Amino acid sequence: MNSNPSFQEQSTRPLKSSGVGLPWHVAIIMDGNGRWAKKRLLNRVKGHERGMNTVREIVTASREMGIGILTLYAFSTENWQRPKYEVSALMNILRRFLKSEQTEMTKNNIRLNVIGQPDRLSANVQKVLFETLELTADNSGMVLNLALSYGGRNDITQMVRTIAQKIITGKIDVEAIDEQLIADHLYTAKLADPDLVIRTSGEMRISNFLLWQIAYSELFITNTLWPDFGKAEFIQILHDYEHRERRFGKV
Ligand code: IPE
Ligand code: IPE
Ligand code: MG
């Protein structure tokens, strides 16, 4: 799916933004839609609908700022356990979002990528998803990477299965297993690791988001609920990141 050269180029962090500077890959745990609605005595679904506006604003801001990859945690493997009506409302919002953003993504040279289990999504969501992936496949301005039915443990599990299968069929030797090979078999293969992980709504946890990939990511947790989050705060966080010292275990 990700074999064209433009994708390879944009997936590789340019040397100038390693360390300080703008983060190349920003990953966001978009949390707090339910609490936003509850505060207003509204149905949780209203919170998800407002959250979609924030998604639009942050995608546009990221593109303007020159972010290379924006990963959005939209639906976790655990989120399937929510009430049926909420799951189907979320799927409906996702479908509407993809449909409505096709023109905008084309205009802004944004390439869509998906990590997780898109095959678990309903047929009508898959249809517009694969349509958008195809439509934006040659875009090279930014990768919008959506985590859909994504779980870090599922990611690692499928990686182990794929590598085990390759060993059984003699495609690779056990000795060939190293960190690069593992990274190449995760859903995020070809995408640079996140430089910065932002979580809205104040929870101090990772909630089965990228596990392997965030080994050395900088973390930023804001109390702002996702529907209240916006460009101004996003830019503030990017500036905070610019002043951090990333050591990677060295002195
Ligand atoms: C994030 O908001 C959206 C998804 C997880 C799909 P929540 O729905 O988790 O909102 P809270 O945490 O209940 O406030
Ligand atoms: C994390 O939020 C998942 C997404 C943002 C898609 P949750 O609301 O599902 O996480 P927990 O339940 O608070 O850990
Ligand atoms: Mg939540």
PDB file of C-alpha atoms and ligand atoms in Angstrom:
ATOM      1  CA  MET A   1       0.000   0.000   0.000  1.00  0.00           C
ATOM      2  CA  ASN A   2       2.864   2.370   0.838  1.00  0.00           C
ATOM      3  CA  SER A   3       5.316   1.550  -1.870  1.00  0.00           C
ATOM      4  CA  ASN A   4       5.554   4.743  -3.892  1.00  0.00           C
ATOM      5  CA  PRO A   5       8.698   6.868  -3.568  1.00  0.00           C
ATOM      6  CA  SER A   6       6.959  10.071  -2.473  1.00  0.00           C
ATOM      7  CA  PHE A   7       5.597   8.264   0.553  1.00  0.00           C
ATOM      8  CA  GLN A   8       9.022   6.947   1.463  1.00  0.00           C
ATOM      9  CA  GLU A   9      10.440  10.458   1.276  1.00  0.00           C
ATOM     10  CA  GLN A  10       7.829  12.076   3.444  1.00  0.00           C
ATOM     11  CA  SER A  11       7.951   9.229   5.944  1.00  0.00           C
ATOM     12  CA  THR A  12      11.596   9.823   6.633  1.00  0.00           C
ATOM     13  CA  ARG A  13      12.297  12.644   9.006  1.00  0.00           C
ATOM     14  CA  PRO A  14      14.486  15.290   7.348  1.00  0.00           C
ATOM     15  CA  LEU A  15      17.792  15.722   9.199  1.00  0.00           C
ATOM     16  CA  LYS A  16      17.075  19.337  10.092  1.00  0.00           C
ATOM     17  CA  SER A  17      14.169  18.471  12.394  1.00  0.00           C
ATOM     18  CA  SER A  18      15.810  15.752  14.458  1.00  0.00           C
ATOM     19  CA  GLY A  19      16.280  16.812  18.070  1.00  0.00           C
ATOM     20  CA  VAL A  20      14.973  20.325  18.679  1.00  0.00           C
ATOM     21  CA  GLY A  21      12.904  22.158  16.096  1.00  0.00           C
ATOM     22  CA  LEU A  22       9.433  21.296  14.945  1.00  0.00           C
ATOM     23  CA  PRO A  23       8.369  17.702  15.601  1.00  0.00           C
ATOM     24  CA  TRP A  24       8.255  15.702  12.369  1.00  0.00           C
ATOM     25  CA  HIS A  25       5.728  13.182  13.639  1.00  0.00           C
ATOM     26  CA  VAL A  26       3.003  14.277  16.071  1.00  0.00           C
ATOM     27  CA  ALA A  27       0.663  11.619  17.478  1.00  0.00           C
ATOM     28  CA  ILE A  28      -2.495  12.614  19.348  1.00  0.00           C
ATOM     29  CA  ILE A  29      -4.721  10.684  21.759  1.00  0.00           C
ATOM     30  CA  MET A  30      -7.938  12.617  21.166  1.00  0.00           C
ATOM     31  CA  ASP A  31      -9.749  12.172  24.474  1.00  0.00           C
ATOM     32  CA  GLY A  32     -12.569  13.945  26.302  1.00  0.00           C
ATOM     33  CA  ASN A  33     -15.476  14.071  23.866  1.00  0.00           C
ATOM     34  CA  GLY A  34     -17.789  12.317  26.341  1.00  0.00           C
ATOM     35  CA  ARG A  35     -16.862  14.636  29.218  1.00  0.00           C
ATOM     36  CA  TRP A  36     -17.336  17.677  26.986  1.00  0.00           C
ATOM     37  CA  ALA A  37     -20.896  16.527  26.244  1.00  0.00           C
ATOM     38  CA  LYS A  38     -21.626  15.511  29.830  1.00  0.00           C
ATOM     39  CA  LYS A  39     -20.689  18.979  31.116  1.00  0.00           C
ATOM     40  CA  ARG A  40     -23.380  20.371  28.828  1.00  0.00           C
ATOM     41  CA  LEU A  41     -25.925  17.651  29.642  1.00  0.00           C
ATOM     42  CA  LEU A  42     -25.699  16.470  26.043  1.00  0.00           C
ATOM     43  CA  ASN A  43     -25.465  13.002  24.587  1.00  0.00           C
ATOM     44  CA  ARG A  44     -21.863  11.710  24.228  1.00  0.00           C
ATOM     45  CA  VAL A  45     -22.388  11.579  20.463  1.00  0.00           C
ATOM     46  CA  LYS A  46     -22.665  15.401  20.403  1.00  0.00           C
ATOM     47  CA  GLY A  47     -19.172  15.453  21.894  1.00  0.00           C
ATOM     48  CA  HIS A  48     -17.855  13.215  19.119  1.00  0.00           C
ATOM     49  CA  GLU A  49     -19.468  15.473  16.537  1.00  0.00           C
ATOM     50  CA  ARG A  50     -17.773  18.533  18.011  1.00  0.00           C
ATOM     51  CA  GLY A  51     -14.549  16.544  18.180  1.00  0.00           C
ATOM     52  CA  MET A  52     -14.662  16.152  14.412  1.00  0.00           C
ATOM     53  CA  ASN A  53     -14.398  19.961  14.050  1.00  0.00           C
ATOM     54  CA  THR A  54     -11.236  19.874  16.168  1.00  0.00           C
ATOM     55  CA  VAL A  55      -9.829  17.148  13.919  1.00  0.00           C
ATOM     56  CA  ARG A  56     -10.334  19.403  10.902  1.00  0.00           C
ATOM     57  CA  GLU A  57      -8.694  22.360  12.640  1.00  0.00           C
ATOM     58  CA  ILE A  58      -5.657  20.339  13.781  1.00  0.00           C
ATOM     59  CA  VAL A  59      -5.144  18.665  10.394  1.00  0.00           C
ATOM     60  CA  THR A  60      -5.127  22.091   8.716  1.00  0.00           C
ATOM     61  CA  ALA A  61      -2.835  23.599  11.362  1.00  0.00           C
ATOM     62  CA  SER A  62      -0.396  20.670  11.068  1.00  0.00           C
ATOM     63  CA  ARG A  63      -0.192  21.064   7.316  1.00  0.00           C
ATOM     64  CA  GLU A  64       0.387  24.823   7.686  1.00  0.00           C
ATOM     65  CA  MET A  65       3.099  24.290  10.305  1.00  0.00           C
ATOM     66  CA  GLY A  66       4.997  21.804   8.144  1.00  0.00           C
ATOM     67  CA  ILE A  67       4.415  18.691  10.260  1.00  0.00           C
ATOM     68  CA  GLY A  68       5.412  15.561   8.306  1.00  0.00           C
ATOM     69  CA  ILE A  69       3.144  12.983   9.897  1.00  0.00           C
ATOM     70  CA  LEU A  70       0.044  13.530  12.026  1.00  0.00           C
ATOM     71  CA  THR A  71      -1.233  10.370  13.707  1.00  0.00           C
ATOM     72  CA  LEU A  72      -4.688  10.550  15.269  1.00  0.00           C
ATOM     73  CA  TYR A  73      -5.924   7.858  17.639  1.00  0.00           C
ATOM     74  CA  ALA A  74      -9.535   7.770  16.494  1.00  0.00           C
ATOM     75  CA  PHE A  75     -10.749   4.354  17.682  1.00  0.00           C
ATOM     76  CA  SER A  76      -9.022   1.747  19.841  1.00  0.00           C
ATOM     77  CA  THR A  77      -9.432  -2.035  19.861  1.00  0.00           C
ATOM     78  CA  GLU A  78     -11.006  -1.559  23.316  1.00  0.00           C
ATOM     79  CA  ASN A  79     -13.499   1.027  22.042  1.00  0.00           C
ATOM     80  CA  TRP A  80     -15.470  -1.832  20.404  1.00  0.00           C
ATOM     81  CA  GLN A  81     -16.725  -2.555  23.932  1.00  0.00           C
ATOM     82  CA  ARG A  82     -18.660   0.722  24.084  1.00  0.00           C
ATOM     83  CA  PRO A  83     -22.462   0.665  23.697  1.00  0.00           C
ATOM     84  CA  LYS A  84     -23.539  -0.293  20.211  1.00  0.00           C
ATOM     85  CA  TYR A  85     -25.229   3.029  19.494  1.00  0.00           C
ATOM     86  CA  GLU A  86     -22.028   4.930  20.366  1.00  0.00           C
ATOM     87  CA  VAL A  87     -19.852   2.680  18.183  1.00  0.00           C
ATOM     88  CA  SER A  88     -22.181   3.103  15.232  1.00  0.00           C
ATOM     89  CA  ALA A  89     -22.351   6.884  15.778  1.00  0.00           C
ATOM     90  CA  LEU A  90     -18.534   7.005  15.768  1.00  0.00           C
ATOM     91  CA  MET A  91     -18.406   4.973  12.545  1.00  0.00           C
ATOM     92  CA  ASN A  92     -20.948   7.257  10.971  1.00  0.00           C
ATOM     93  CA  ILE A  93     -18.925  10.340  11.972  1.00  0.00           C
ATOM     94  CA  LEU A  94     -15.763   8.733  10.555  1.00  0.00           C
ATOM     95  CA  ARG A  95     -17.470   7.997   7.262  1.00  0.00           C
ATOM     96  CA  ARG A  96     -18.800  11.551   7.013  1.00  0.00           C
ATOM     97  CA  PHE A  97     -15.396  12.977   7.933  1.00  0.00           C
ATOM     98  CA  LEU A  98     -13.580  11.006   5.221  1.00  0.00           C
ATOM     99  CA  LYS A  99     -16.154  11.866   2.581  1.00  0.00           C
ATOM    100  CA  SER A 100     -16.158  15.569   3.436  1.00  0.00           C
ATOM    101  CA  GLU A 101     -12.361  15.821   3.644  1.00  0.00           C
ATOM    102  CA  GLN A 102     -11.529  14.178   0.324  1.00  0.00           C
ATOM    103  CA  THR A 103     -11.487  17.517  -1.533  1.00  0.00           C
ATOM    104  CA  GLU A 104      -9.586  19.282   1.240  1.00  0.00           C
ATOM    105  CA  MET A 105      -6.956  16.528   1.395  1.00  0.00           C
ATOM    106  CA  THR A 106      -6.474  16.653  -2.352  1.00  0.00           C
ATOM    107  CA  LYS A 107      -6.230  20.456  -2.292  1.00  0.00           C
ATOM    108  CA  ASN A 108      -3.706  20.413   0.557  1.00  0.00           C
ATOM    109  CA  ASN A 109      -1.592  17.521  -0.803  1.00  0.00           C
ATOM    110  CA  ILE A 110      -2.324  15.320   2.239  1.00  0.00           C
ATOM    111  CA  ARG A 111      -1.914  11.572   2.018  1.00  0.00           C
ATOM    112  CA  LEU A 112      -4.161   9.385   4.136  1.00  0.00           C
ATOM    113  CA  ASN A 113      -2.709   6.300   5.822  1.00  0.00           C
ATOM    114  CA  VAL A 114      -4.388   3.848   8.194  1.00  0.00           C
ATOM    115  CA  ILE A 115      -2.965   1.768  11.030  1.00  0.00           C
ATOM    116  CA  GLY A 116      -4.962  -0.867  12.894  1.00  0.00           C
ATOM    117  CA  GLN A 117      -7.659  -3.234  11.725  1.00  0.00           C
ATOM    118  CA  PRO A 118      -9.633  -1.454   8.968  1.00  0.00           C
ATOM    119  CA  ASP A 119     -11.101  -4.858   8.036  1.00  0.00           C
ATOM    120  CA  ARG A 120     -13.154  -4.735  11.250  1.00  0.00           C
ATOM    121  CA  LEU A 121     -14.951  -1.566  10.135  1.00  0.00           C
ATOM    122  CA  SER A 122     -18.358  -1.810   8.502  1.00  0.00           C
ATOM    123  CA  ALA A 123     -18.495  -2.177   4.721  1.00  0.00           C
ATOM    124  CA  ASN A 124     -19.716   1.381   4.070  1.00  0.00           C
ATOM    125  CA  VAL A 125     -16.880   2.866   6.155  1.00  0.00           C
ATOM    126  CA  GLN A 126     -14.312   0.622   4.439  1.00  0.00           C
ATOM    127  CA  LYS A 127     -15.594   1.723   1.065  1.00  0.00           C
ATOM    128  CA  VAL A 128     -15.008   5.443   1.626  1.00  0.00           C
ATOM    129  CA  LEU A 129     -11.783   4.681   3.504  1.00  0.00           C
ATOM    130  CA  PHE A 130     -10.193   2.736   0.643  1.00  0.00           C
ATOM    131  CA  GLU A 131     -11.541   5.288  -1.824  1.00  0.00           C
ATOM    132  CA  THR A 132      -9.782   8.092   0.111  1.00  0.00           C
ATOM    133  CA  LEU A 133      -6.558   6.075   0.475  1.00  0.00           C
ATOM    134  CA  GLU A 134      -6.470   5.591  -3.265  1.00  0.00           C
ATOM    135  CA  LEU A 135      -7.435   9.172  -4.046  1.00  0.00           C
ATOM    136  CA  THR A 136      -4.650  10.612  -1.878  1.00  0.00           C
ATOM    137  CA  ALA A 137      -1.994   7.953  -2.547  1.00  0.00           C
ATOM    138  CA  ASP A 138       0.295  10.241  -4.536  1.00  0.00           C
ATOM    139  CA  ASN A 139       0.084  13.242  -2.220  1.00  0.00           C
ATOM    140  CA  SER A 140       3.348  14.209  -0.581  1.00  0.00           C
ATOM    141  CA  GLY A 141       2.721  17.262   1.627  1.00  0.00           C
ATOM    142  CA  MET A 142       1.842  15.463   4.871  1.00  0.00           C
ATOM    143  CA  VAL A 143       0.710  12.027   6.032  1.00  0.00           C
ATOM    144  CA  LEU A 144      -2.558  11.968   7.952  1.00  0.00           C
ATOM    145  CA  ASN A 145      -2.246   8.643   9.730  1.00  0.00           C
ATOM    146  CA  LEU A 146      -5.517   7.458  11.271  1.00  0.00           C
ATOM    147  CA  ALA A 147      -5.410   4.798  13.987  1.00  0.00           C
ATOM    148  CA  LEU A 148      -8.647   2.886  13.452  1.00  0.00           C
ATOM    149  CA  SER A 149      -9.456  -0.159  15.558  1.00  0.00           C
ATOM    150  CA  TYR A 150      -5.862   0.222  16.652  1.00  0.00           C
ATOM    151  CA  GLY A 151      -4.234  -1.373  19.677  1.00  0.00           C
ATOM    152  CA  GLY A 152      -0.526  -1.382  20.451  1.00  0.00           C
ATOM    153  CA  ARG A 153      -0.719  -4.971  21.672  1.00  0.00           C
ATOM    154  CA  ASN A 154      -2.589  -6.062  18.567  1.00  0.00           C
ATOM    155  CA  ASP A 155       0.103  -4.317  16.486  1.00  0.00           C
ATOM    156  CA  ILE A 156       2.855  -6.274  18.259  1.00  0.00           C
ATOM    157  CA  THR A 157       0.880  -9.530  18.046  1.00  0.00           C
ATOM    158  CA  GLN A 158       0.345  -9.269  14.285  1.00  0.00           C
ATOM    159  CA  MET A 159       4.033  -8.389  13.859  1.00  0.00           C
ATOM    160  CA  VAL A 160       5.108 -11.532  15.744  1.00  0.00           C
ATOM    161  CA  ARG A 161       2.740 -13.674  13.685  1.00  0.00           C
ATOM    162  CA  THR A 162       3.990 -12.271  10.384  1.00  0.00           C
ATOM    163  CA  ILE A 163       7.648 -12.732  11.316  1.00  0.00           C
ATOM    164  CA  ALA A 164       6.996 -16.257  12.675  1.00  0.00           C
ATOM    165  CA  GLN A 165       5.288 -17.160   9.411  1.00  0.00           C
ATOM    166  CA  LYS A 166       8.277 -15.885   7.427  1.00  0.00           C
ATOM    167  CA  ILE A 167      10.617 -18.004   9.539  1.00  0.00           C
ATOM    168  CA  ILE A 168       8.508 -21.135   9.107  1.00  0.00           C
ATOM    169  CA  THR A 169       8.414 -20.681   5.351  1.00  0.00           C
ATOM    170  CA  GLY A 170      12.159 -20.026   5.267  1.00  0.00           C
ATOM    171  CA  LYS A 171      11.888 -16.426   4.044  1.00  0.00           C
ATOM    172  CA  ILE A 172      14.032 -15.147   6.935  1.00  0.00           C
ATOM    173  CA  ASP A 173      16.389 -16.585   9.564  1.00  0.00           C
ATOM    174  CA  VAL A 174      15.880 -16.156  13.303  1.00  0.00           C
ATOM    175  CA  GLU A 175      19.199 -14.290  13.344  1.00  0.00           C
ATOM    176  CA  ALA A 176      17.696 -11.680  11.027  1.00  0.00           C
ATOM    177  CA  ILE A 177      15.364 -10.468  13.790  1.00  0.00           C
ATOM    178  CA  ASP A 178      16.537  -7.094  14.973  1.00  0.00           C
ATOM    179  CA  GLU A 179      14.847  -3.826  15.970  1.00  0.00           C
ATOM    180  CA  GLN A 180      14.613  -2.644  12.374  1.00  0.00           C
ATOM    181  CA  LEU A 181      12.940  -5.879  11.241  1.00  0.00           C
ATOM    182  CA  ILE A 182      10.417  -5.591  14.052  1.00  0.00           C
ATOM    183  CA  ALA A 183       9.667  -1.937  13.191  1.00  0.00           C
ATOM    184  CA  ASP A 184       9.253  -2.904   9.541  1.00  0.00           C
ATOM    185  CA  HIS A 185       6.494  -5.383  10.448  1.00  0.00           C
ATOM    186  CA  LEU A 186       4.412  -3.077  12.618  1.00  0.00           C
ATOM    187  CA  TYR A 187       1.442  -1.235  11.122  1.00  0.00           C
ATOM    188  CA  THR A 188       3.647   1.879  11.173  1.00  0.00           C
ATOM    189  CA  ALA A 189       6.328   0.381   8.894  1.00  0.00           C
ATOM    190  CA  LYS A 190       7.878   3.175   6.814  1.00  0.00           C
ATOM    191  CA  LEU A 191       6.651   5.878   9.200  1.00  0.00           C
ATOM    192  CA  ALA A 192       9.201   7.561  11.450  1.00  0.00           C
ATOM    193  CA  ASP A 193       8.501   7.124  15.187  1.00  0.00           C
ATOM    194  CA  PRO A 194       6.467   9.913  16.836  1.00  0.00           C
ATOM    195  CA  ASP A 195       8.568  12.769  18.184  1.00  0.00           C
ATOM    196  CA  LEU A 196       5.699  14.070  20.270  1.00  0.00           C
ATOM    197  CA  VAL A 197       2.617  12.405  21.754  1.00  0.00           C
ATOM    198  CA  ILE A 198      -0.166  14.732  22.910  1.00  0.00           C
ATOM    199  CA  ARG A 199      -3.087  13.529  25.022  1.00  0.00           C
ATOM    200  CA  THR A 200      -6.071  15.770  25.725  1.00  0.00           C
ATOM    201  CA  SER A 201      -8.350  15.560  28.805  1.00  0.00           C
ATOM    202  CA  GLY A 202      -5.678  14.996  31.394  1.00  0.00           C
ATOM    203  CA  GLU A 203      -5.483  11.200  31.728  1.00  0.00           C
ATOM    204  CA  MET A 204      -1.926  10.108  32.503  1.00  0.00           C
ATOM    205  CA  ARG A 205      -1.974   6.936  30.433  1.00  0.00           C
ATOM    206  CA  ILE A 206      -1.203   5.545  27.008  1.00  0.00           C
ATOM    207  CA  SER A 207      -4.394   3.431  26.592  1.00  0.00           C
ATOM    208  CA  ASN A 208      -2.812   0.861  24.262  1.00  0.00           C
ATOM    209  CA  PHE A 209      -1.702   3.490  21.743  1.00  0.00           C
ATOM    210  CA  LEU A 210       1.596   3.008  19.893  1.00  0.00           C
ATOM    211  CA  LEU A 211       3.724   1.028  22.356  1.00  0.00           C
ATOM    212  CA  TRP A 212       6.946   0.088  20.582  1.00  0.00           C
ATOM    213  CA  GLN A 213       6.974   3.305  18.557  1.00  0.00           C
ATOM    214  CA  ILE A 214       6.845   5.771  21.477  1.00  0.00           C
ATOM    215  CA  ALA A 215       9.946   4.450  23.268  1.00  0.00           C
ATOM    216  CA  TYR A 216      11.604   7.872  23.031  1.00  0.00           C
ATOM    217  CA  SER A 217       8.704  10.181  22.198  1.00  0.00           C
ATOM    218  CA  GLU A 218       8.201  13.364  24.165  1.00  0.00           C
ATOM    219  CA  LEU A 219       4.864  13.434  25.994  1.00  0.00           C
ATOM    220  CA  PHE A 220       2.481  16.334  26.518  1.00  0.00           C
ATOM    221  CA  ILE A 221      -0.752  15.937  28.442  1.00  0.00           C
ATOM    222  CA  THR A 222      -3.202  18.824  28.483  1.00  0.00           C
ATOM    223  CA  ASN A 223      -6.376  19.043  30.577  1.00  0.00           C
ATOM    224  CA  THR A 224      -8.266  20.585  27.666  1.00  0.00           C
ATOM    225  CA  LEU A 225     -11.078  18.350  26.400  1.00  0.00           C
ATOM    226  CA  TRP A 226     -10.670  17.410  22.726  1.00  0.00           C
ATOM    227  CA  PRO A 227     -13.669  19.454  21.444  1.00  0.00           C
ATOM    228  CA  ASP A 228     -12.198  22.538  23.204  1.00  0.00           C
ATOM    229  CA  PHE A 229      -8.704  21.926  21.813  1.00  0.00           C
ATOM    230  CA  GLY A 230      -7.594  24.134  18.936  1.00  0.00           C
ATOM    231  CA  LYS A 231      -4.857  25.612  16.807  1.00  0.00           C
ATOM    232  CA  ALA A 232      -3.625  28.130  19.414  1.00  0.00           C
ATOM    233  CA  GLU A 233      -2.990  25.497  22.084  1.00  0.00           C
ATOM    234  CA  PHE A 234      -1.548  23.105  19.516  1.00  0.00           C
ATOM    235  CA  ILE A 235       1.018  25.714  18.437  1.00  0.00           C
ATOM    236  CA  GLN A 236       1.877  26.398  22.100  1.00  0.00           C
ATOM    237  CA  ILE A 237       2.590  22.690  22.598  1.00  0.00           C
ATOM    238  CA  LEU A 238       4.779  22.594  19.478  1.00  0.00           C
ATOM    239  CA  HIS A 239       6.764  25.521  20.897  1.00  0.00           C
ATOM    240  CA  ASP A 240       7.083  23.738  24.248  1.00  0.00           C
ATOM    241  CA  TYR A 241       8.495  20.739  22.380  1.00  0.00           C
ATOM    242  CA  GLU A 242      11.038  22.958  20.618  1.00  0.00           C
ATOM    243  CA  HIS A 243      12.547  23.846  23.990  1.00  0.00           C
ATOM    244  CA  ARG A 244      12.918  20.292  25.200  1.00  0.00           C
ATOM    245  CA  GLU A 245      16.202  18.458  25.362  1.00  0.00           C
ATOM    246  CA  ARG A 246      15.975  14.988  23.883  1.00  0.00           C
ATOM    247  CA  ARG A 247      18.767  12.816  25.216  1.00  0.00           C
ATOM    248  CA  PHE A 248      17.973   9.303  23.979  1.00  0.00           C
ATOM    249  CA  GLY A 249      19.839   7.886  26.964  1.00  0.00           C
ATOM    250  CA  LYS A 250      23.003   9.829  26.290  1.00  0.00           C
ATOM    251  CA  VAL A 251      24.462  12.668  28.358  1.00  0.00           C
TER     252      VAL A 251
HETATM  253  C1  IPE B   1     -12.458  10.229  22.804  1.00  0.00           C
HETATM  254  O1  IPE B   1     -13.408  10.710  23.694  1.00  0.00           O
HETATM  255  C2  IPE B   1     -13.083   9.571  21.602  1.00  0.00           C
HETATM  256  C3  IPE B   1     -12.869   8.109  21.549  1.00  0.00           C
HETATM  257  C4  IPE B   1     -12.235   7.408  22.443  1.00  0.00           C
HETATM  258  C5  IPE B   1     -13.417   7.412  20.410  1.00  0.00           C
HETATM  259  P1  IPE B   1     -14.115   9.799  24.776  1.00  0.00           P
HETATM  260  O2  IPE B   1     -15.383   9.278  24.195  1.00  0.00           O
HETATM  261  O3  IPE B   1     -13.188   8.765  25.306  1.00  0.00           O
HETATM  262  O4  IPE B   1     -14.437  10.882  25.894  1.00  0.00           O
HETATM  263  P2  IPE B   1     -14.415  10.679  27.461  1.00  0.00           P
HETATM  264  O5  IPE B   1     -13.085  10.116  27.841  1.00  0.00           O
HETATM  265  O6  IPE B   1     -15.540   9.768  27.812  1.00  0.00           O
HETATM  266  O7  IPE B   1     -14.601  12.065  28.002  1.00  0.00           O
HETATM  267  C1  IPE B   2      -8.166   6.386  24.076  1.00  0.00           C
HETATM  268  O1  IPE B   2      -9.219   6.967  24.736  1.00  0.00           O
HETATM  269  C2  IPE B   2      -8.608   5.918  22.714  1.00  0.00           C
HETATM  270  C3  IPE B   2      -8.845   6.971  21.731  1.00  0.00           C
HETATM  271  C4  IPE B   2      -8.633   8.246  21.904  1.00  0.00           C
HETATM  272  C5  IPE B   2      -9.340   6.510  20.452  1.00  0.00           C
HETATM  273  P1  IPE B   2     -10.159   6.119  25.724  1.00  0.00           P
HETATM  274  O2  IPE B   2     -11.114   7.080  26.303  1.00  0.00           O
HETATM  275  O3  IPE B   2     -10.711   4.962  25.016  1.00  0.00           O
HETATM  276  O4  IPE B   2      -9.123   5.608  26.818  1.00  0.00           O
HETATM  277  P2  IPE B   2      -9.343   5.217  28.338  1.00  0.00           P
HETATM  278  O5  IPE B   2     -10.507   4.284  28.385  1.00  0.00           O
HETATM  279  O6  IPE B   2      -9.611   6.487  29.072  1.00  0.00           O
HETATM  280  O7  IPE B   2      -8.053   4.612  28.784  1.00  0.00           O
HETATM  281 MG    MG B   3     -11.944   8.717  26.901  1.00  0.00          MG
END
